[in-house]
XYZ file of C-alpha atoms in Angstrom:
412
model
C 62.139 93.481 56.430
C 65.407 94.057 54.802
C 68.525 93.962 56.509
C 69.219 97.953 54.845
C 66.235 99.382 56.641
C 67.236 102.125 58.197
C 65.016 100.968 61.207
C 67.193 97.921 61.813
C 70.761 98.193 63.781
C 72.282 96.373 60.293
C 71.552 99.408 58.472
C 74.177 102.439 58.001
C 71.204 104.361 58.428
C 70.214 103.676 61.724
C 73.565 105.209 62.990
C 73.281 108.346 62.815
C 75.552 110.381 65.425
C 77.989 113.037 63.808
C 80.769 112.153 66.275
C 81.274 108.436 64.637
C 84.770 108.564 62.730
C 88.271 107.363 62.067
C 89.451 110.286 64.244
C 87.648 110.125 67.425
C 87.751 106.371 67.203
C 91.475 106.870 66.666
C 92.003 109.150 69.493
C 90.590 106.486 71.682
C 92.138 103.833 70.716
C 95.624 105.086 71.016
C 95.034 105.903 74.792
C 93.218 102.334 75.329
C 96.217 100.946 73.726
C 98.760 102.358 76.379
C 96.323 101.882 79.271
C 95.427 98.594 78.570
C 99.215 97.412 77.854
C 99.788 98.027 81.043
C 97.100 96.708 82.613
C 98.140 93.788 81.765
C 101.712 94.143 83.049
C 100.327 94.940 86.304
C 97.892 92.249 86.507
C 100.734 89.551 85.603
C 103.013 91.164 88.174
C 99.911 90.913 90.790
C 99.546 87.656 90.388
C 103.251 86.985 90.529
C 103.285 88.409 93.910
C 101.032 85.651 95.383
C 104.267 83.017 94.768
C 101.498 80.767 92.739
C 104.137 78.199 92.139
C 105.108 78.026 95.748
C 102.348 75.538 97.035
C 98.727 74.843 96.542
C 97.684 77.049 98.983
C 98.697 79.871 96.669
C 97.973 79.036 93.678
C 94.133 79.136 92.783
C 94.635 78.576 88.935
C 95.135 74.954 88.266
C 96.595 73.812 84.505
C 98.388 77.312 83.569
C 100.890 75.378 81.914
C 103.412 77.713 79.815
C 100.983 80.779 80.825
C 103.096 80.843 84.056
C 106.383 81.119 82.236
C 106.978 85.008 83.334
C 106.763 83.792 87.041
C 109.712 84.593 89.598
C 110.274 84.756 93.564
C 108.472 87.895 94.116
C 110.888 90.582 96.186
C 110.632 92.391 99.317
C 112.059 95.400 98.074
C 111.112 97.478 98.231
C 108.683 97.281 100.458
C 105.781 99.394 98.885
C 106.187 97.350 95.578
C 102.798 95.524 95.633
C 100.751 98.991 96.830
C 102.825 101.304 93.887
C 101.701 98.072 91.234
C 98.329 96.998 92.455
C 97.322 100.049 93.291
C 98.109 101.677 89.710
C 96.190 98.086 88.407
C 93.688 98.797 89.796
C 92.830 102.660 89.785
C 94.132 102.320 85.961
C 91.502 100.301 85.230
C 88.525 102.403 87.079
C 89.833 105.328 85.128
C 89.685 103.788 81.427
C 86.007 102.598 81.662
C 84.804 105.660 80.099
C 87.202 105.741 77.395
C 86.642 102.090 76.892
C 82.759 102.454 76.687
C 83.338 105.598 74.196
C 85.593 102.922 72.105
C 82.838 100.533 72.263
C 80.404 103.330 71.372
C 82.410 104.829 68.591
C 82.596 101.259 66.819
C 79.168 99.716 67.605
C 77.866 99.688 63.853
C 80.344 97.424 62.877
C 79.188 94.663 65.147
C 76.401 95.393 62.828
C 77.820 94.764 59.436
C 76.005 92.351 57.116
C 77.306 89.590 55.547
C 78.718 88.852 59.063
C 81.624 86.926 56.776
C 83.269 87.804 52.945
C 86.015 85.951 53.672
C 87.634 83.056 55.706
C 90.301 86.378 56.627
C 86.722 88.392 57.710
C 85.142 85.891 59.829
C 88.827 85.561 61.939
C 88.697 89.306 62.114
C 85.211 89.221 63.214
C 86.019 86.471 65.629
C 88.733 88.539 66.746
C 86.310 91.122 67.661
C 84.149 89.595 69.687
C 86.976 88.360 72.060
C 88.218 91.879 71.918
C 85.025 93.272 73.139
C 83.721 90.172 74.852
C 87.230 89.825 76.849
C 87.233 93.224 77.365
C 84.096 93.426 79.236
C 84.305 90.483 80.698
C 88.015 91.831 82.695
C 86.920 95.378 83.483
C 83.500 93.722 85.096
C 84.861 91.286 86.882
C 87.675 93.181 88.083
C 85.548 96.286 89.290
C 83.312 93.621 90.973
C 86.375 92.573 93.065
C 87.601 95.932 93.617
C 84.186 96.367 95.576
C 84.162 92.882 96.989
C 80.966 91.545 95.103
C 81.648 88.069 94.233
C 78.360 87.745 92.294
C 79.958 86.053 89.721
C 80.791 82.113 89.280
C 83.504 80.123 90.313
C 87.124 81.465 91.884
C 88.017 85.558 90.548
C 91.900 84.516 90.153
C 91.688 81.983 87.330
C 88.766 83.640 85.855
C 90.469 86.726 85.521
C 94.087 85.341 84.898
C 92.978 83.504 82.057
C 90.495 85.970 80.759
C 93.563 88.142 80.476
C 95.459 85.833 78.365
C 92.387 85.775 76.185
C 91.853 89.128 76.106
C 95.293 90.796 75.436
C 95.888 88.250 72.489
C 92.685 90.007 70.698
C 93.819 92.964 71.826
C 97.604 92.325 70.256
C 95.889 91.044 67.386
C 93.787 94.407 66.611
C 96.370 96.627 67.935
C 98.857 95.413 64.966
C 96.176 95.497 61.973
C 94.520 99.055 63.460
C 97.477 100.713 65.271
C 98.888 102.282 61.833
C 95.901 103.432 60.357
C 95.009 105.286 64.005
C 98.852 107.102 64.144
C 97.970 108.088 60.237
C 94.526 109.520 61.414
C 95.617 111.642 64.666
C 98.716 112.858 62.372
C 96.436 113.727 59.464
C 93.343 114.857 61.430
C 91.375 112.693 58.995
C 87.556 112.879 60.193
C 85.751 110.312 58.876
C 85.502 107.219 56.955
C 82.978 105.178 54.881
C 82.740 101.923 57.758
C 82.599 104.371 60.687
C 80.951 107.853 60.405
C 77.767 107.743 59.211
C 76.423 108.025 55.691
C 73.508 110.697 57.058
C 74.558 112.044 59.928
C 72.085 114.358 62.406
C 73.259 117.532 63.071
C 75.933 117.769 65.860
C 74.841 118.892 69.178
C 78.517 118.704 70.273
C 82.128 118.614 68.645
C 84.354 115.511 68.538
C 86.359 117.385 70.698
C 83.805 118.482 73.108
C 83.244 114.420 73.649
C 86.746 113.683 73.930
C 86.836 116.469 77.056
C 83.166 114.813 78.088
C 84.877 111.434 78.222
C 88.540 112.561 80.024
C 86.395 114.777 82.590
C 84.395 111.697 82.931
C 87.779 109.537 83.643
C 89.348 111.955 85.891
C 86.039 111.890 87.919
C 86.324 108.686 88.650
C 90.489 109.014 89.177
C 89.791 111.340 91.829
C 87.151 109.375 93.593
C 89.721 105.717 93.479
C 92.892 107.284 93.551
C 92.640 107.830 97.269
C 92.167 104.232 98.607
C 95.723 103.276 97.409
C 97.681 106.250 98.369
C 95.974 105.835 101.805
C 95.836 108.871 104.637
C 93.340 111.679 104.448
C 93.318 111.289 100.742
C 91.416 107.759 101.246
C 88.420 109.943 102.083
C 88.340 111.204 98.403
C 87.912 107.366 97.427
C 84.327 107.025 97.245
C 84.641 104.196 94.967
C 86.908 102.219 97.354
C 85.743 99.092 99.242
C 85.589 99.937 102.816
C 84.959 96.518 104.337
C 82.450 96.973 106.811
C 82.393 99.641 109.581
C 84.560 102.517 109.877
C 87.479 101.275 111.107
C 87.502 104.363 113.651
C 90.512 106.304 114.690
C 93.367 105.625 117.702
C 96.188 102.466 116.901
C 94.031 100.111 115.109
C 92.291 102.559 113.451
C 93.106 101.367 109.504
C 91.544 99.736 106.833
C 90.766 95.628 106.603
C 88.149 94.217 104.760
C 88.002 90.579 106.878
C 87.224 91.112 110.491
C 87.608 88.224 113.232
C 83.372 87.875 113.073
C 83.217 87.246 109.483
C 86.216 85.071 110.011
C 84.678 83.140 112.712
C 87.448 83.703 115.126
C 86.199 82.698 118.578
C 87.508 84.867 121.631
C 87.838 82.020 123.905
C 90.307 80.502 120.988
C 92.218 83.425 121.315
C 92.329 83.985 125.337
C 95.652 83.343 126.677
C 94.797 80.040 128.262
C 93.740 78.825 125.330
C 95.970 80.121 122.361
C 99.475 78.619 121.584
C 101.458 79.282 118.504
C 102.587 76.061 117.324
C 105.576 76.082 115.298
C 107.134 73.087 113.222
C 110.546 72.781 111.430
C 113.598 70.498 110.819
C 112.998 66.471 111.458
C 109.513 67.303 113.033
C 110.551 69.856 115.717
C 107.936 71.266 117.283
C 107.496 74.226 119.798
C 104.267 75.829 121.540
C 104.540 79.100 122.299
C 101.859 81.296 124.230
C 101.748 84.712 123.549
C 103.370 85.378 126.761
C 106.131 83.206 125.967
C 106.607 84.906 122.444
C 106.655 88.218 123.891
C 109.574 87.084 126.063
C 111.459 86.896 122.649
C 113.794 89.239 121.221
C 111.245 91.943 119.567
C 111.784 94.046 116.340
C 109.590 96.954 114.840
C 108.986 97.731 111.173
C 106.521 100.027 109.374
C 104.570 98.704 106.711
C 101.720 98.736 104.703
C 98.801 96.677 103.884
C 98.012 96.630 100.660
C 95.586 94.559 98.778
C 94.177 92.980 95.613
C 91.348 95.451 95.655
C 93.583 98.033 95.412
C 93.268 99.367 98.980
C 96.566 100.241 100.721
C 97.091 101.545 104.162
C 99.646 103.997 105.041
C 102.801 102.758 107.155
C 101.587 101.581 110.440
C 104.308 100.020 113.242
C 104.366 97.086 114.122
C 106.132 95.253 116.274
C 106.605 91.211 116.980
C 109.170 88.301 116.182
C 110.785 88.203 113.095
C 109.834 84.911 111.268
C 113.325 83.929 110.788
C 114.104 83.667 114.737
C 111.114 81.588 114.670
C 112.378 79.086 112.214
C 115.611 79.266 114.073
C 113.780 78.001 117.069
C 113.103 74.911 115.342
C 116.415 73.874 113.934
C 116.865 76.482 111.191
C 119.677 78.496 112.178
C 121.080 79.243 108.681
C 119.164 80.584 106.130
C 115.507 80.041 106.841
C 113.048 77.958 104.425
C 109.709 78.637 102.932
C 106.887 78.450 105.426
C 103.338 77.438 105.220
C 100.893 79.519 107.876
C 97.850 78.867 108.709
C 95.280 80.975 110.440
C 92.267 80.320 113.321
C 89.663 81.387 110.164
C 87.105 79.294 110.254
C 85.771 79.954 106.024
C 86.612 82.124 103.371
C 90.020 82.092 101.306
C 93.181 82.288 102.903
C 93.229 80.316 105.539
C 96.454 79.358 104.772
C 99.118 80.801 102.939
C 102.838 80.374 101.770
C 105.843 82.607 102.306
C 109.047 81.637 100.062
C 112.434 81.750 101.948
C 113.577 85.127 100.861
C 110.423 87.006 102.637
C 110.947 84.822 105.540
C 114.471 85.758 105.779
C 113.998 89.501 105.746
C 114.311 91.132 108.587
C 111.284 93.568 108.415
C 109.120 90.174 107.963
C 107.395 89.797 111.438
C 104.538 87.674 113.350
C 103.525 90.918 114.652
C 101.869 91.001 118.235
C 101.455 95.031 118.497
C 100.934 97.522 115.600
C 101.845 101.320 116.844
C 102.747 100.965 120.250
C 99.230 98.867 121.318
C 98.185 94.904 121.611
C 96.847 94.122 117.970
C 92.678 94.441 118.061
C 90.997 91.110 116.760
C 89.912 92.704 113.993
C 93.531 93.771 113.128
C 94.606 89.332 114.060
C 94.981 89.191 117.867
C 96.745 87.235 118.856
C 99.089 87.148 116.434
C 99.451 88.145 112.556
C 102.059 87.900 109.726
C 103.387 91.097 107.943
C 105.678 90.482 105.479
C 106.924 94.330 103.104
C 106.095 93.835 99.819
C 103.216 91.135 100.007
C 99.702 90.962 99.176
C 97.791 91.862 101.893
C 95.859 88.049 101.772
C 99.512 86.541 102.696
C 99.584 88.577 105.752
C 97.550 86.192 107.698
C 95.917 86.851 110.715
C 95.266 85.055 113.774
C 97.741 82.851 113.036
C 97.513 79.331 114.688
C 100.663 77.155 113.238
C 103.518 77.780 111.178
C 105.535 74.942 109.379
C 109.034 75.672 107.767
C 110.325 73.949 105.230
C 110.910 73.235 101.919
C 106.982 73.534 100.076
């Protein structure tokens, strides 16, 4: 069979839809190439927030080498930064898929074209493409598979999706210089078709080029409707049908709000947490070491803040109040009295990531940054890290650890 039957995908005529052309490819691709630039500034900015050159604990993508260049003490101000970027990350990227997919779609008979090589300049066009398209899939699947917290794929999702990032957005650089000027000249021009995309005997159109372009935003603002919610929190969270929701409801009354680890999946035992049992140990300067009970920490000078939780998946809670000891009177119990240094905390959680974490000394030293003991105006539940949890403004919600067991300050 030749490879010009018009039975086989290698033949122009097998492609037959009327919509195929420079300008609705165009169209696309200029909107892909904003949403996808910043994408990636959001991503890199997410995974600046987790400190990954702090310590170990952090930092689950070994070897980055100079791919970690951009990386910086990540801020505490203000203190909704990491649920205004991760959330826009992450219900950015929910809202694209169609217009992706209609990209994809659009171009498909290319991926076709026979010889697969004319040229050693082709074949690193062609390769180019398939990293494009290959990387491209590969982020928004992996990425929506996190968003709903279905690992099902292999190995850690931070350095498979850091560096498939990197791999992805140089392809996508790569195209975007060769391809951007001939798109601006075909949405100027309103030029509707080409030779290599629309096809050569095209059925008759069932719908405009247009009409698909509205099919494929309606399609995108469906699914911004049904995300958008889970990261602007409040009533509008009921909208989010897309949204992880962790488990049960988490119900209404002071620890009514959204987690996605409770203390049963965490293994948290309640005799570990009684108040006969439980002590906060705390290290610092020259070995120092106190043990606090909860009783003994609620003795302490007490501060409120409200914060959010906001999270990788792209969940974010609303404010809520909380109320504890700030972390840097805690280092100042054990011979910090100046300006406080990095701490490592580590949590009662039996399995799972995150058992310990790193704070850098600027979110230690703010004053909003609490072990909290209450959040609006009741005992924290264990769900919520009873005894005692971490809340730090402007951090990841994994670095807010719960049921917190010892804290060591320090340079990491």
């Amino acid at each position: 069979m030749r490879h010009d039957d018009p039975r086989l995908p290698t033949s122009p005529g097998f492609w037959r839809s009327p919509l195929r052309g420079t300008w609705f490819t165009s169209v696309l691709g200029l909107v892909l190439l904003a949403g996808i630039t910043v994408l990636f500034v959001t991503g890199l900015v997410s995974y600046a927030a987790y400190n990954p050159n702090l310590a170990p604990v952090n930092d689950q993508t070994p070897d980055k080498g100079v791919l970690g260049f951009y990386l910086f003490s990540w801020p505490t101000n203000p203190y909704w930064l990491y649920r205004l970027t991760q959330g826009l990350h992450v219900t950015l990227g929910v809202t694209l898929i169609p217009v992706l997919l209609a990209k994809l779609w659009s171009v498909v008979p290319k991926l076709f074209t026979l010889p697969p090589a004319r040229s050693l300049a082709h074949a690193l066009e062609r390769i180019s493409l398939l990293l494009l398209v290959g990387g491209g899939l590969f982020e928004f699947t992996t990425g929506v598979l996190n968003v709903q917290l279905d690992y099902v794929f292999p190995g850690s999702f931070y350095p498979l999706h850091f560096y498939g990032a990197w791999v992805f957005f140089a392809a996508f650089v790569a195209h975007a210089a060769l391809k951007t000027p001939t798109a601006l000249r075909a949405v100027r021009q309103r030029r509707r078709d080409e030779a290599e995309l629309a096809a050569p005997r095209p059925d008759t159109a069932t719908v405009s080029r247009r009409g698909a372009l509205w099919f494929v935003g309606g399609a995108s603002l469906l699914l911004l409707v049904t995300t958008a919610g889970q990261s602007i929190g409040g009533a509008l969270r009921r909208t989010a049908l897309l949204a992880p929701h962790g488990g049960a409801d988490p119900g209404s009354g002071p620890d009514g709000f959204q987690i996605n680890k409770t203390a049963a999946y965490a293994g948290i035992d309640a005799r570990a947490t009684g108040g006969e049992a439980w002590r906060l140990v705390v290290t610092g300067r020259d070995g120092r070491t106190v043990r606090l009970s909860r009783t003994e920490l609620l003795r302490l000078p007490l501060h409120s803040a409200a914060l959010p939780i906001a999270c990788v998946e792209g969940w974010s809670t609303s404010d809520q109040w909380w109320r504890g000891v700030r972390l840097r009177d805690l280092a100042a119990l054990v011979g910090y009295d100046g300006d406080p240094p990095d701490v490592l905390v580590e949590s009662l959680q039996l399995h799972g990531a995150f058992r310990r974490a790193a704070l850098r000394a600027n979110q230690v030293a703010d004053p909003r940054s609490l072990l909290a003991l209450q959040v609006n105006g009741e005992d924290l539940s264990p769900d919520h890290g009873y005894p005692a949890r971490v809340i730090v403004p402007a951090a990841p919600g994994v670095l807010n650890t719960k049921w917190v067991a010892r804290m060591t300050f320090g340079d990491l």
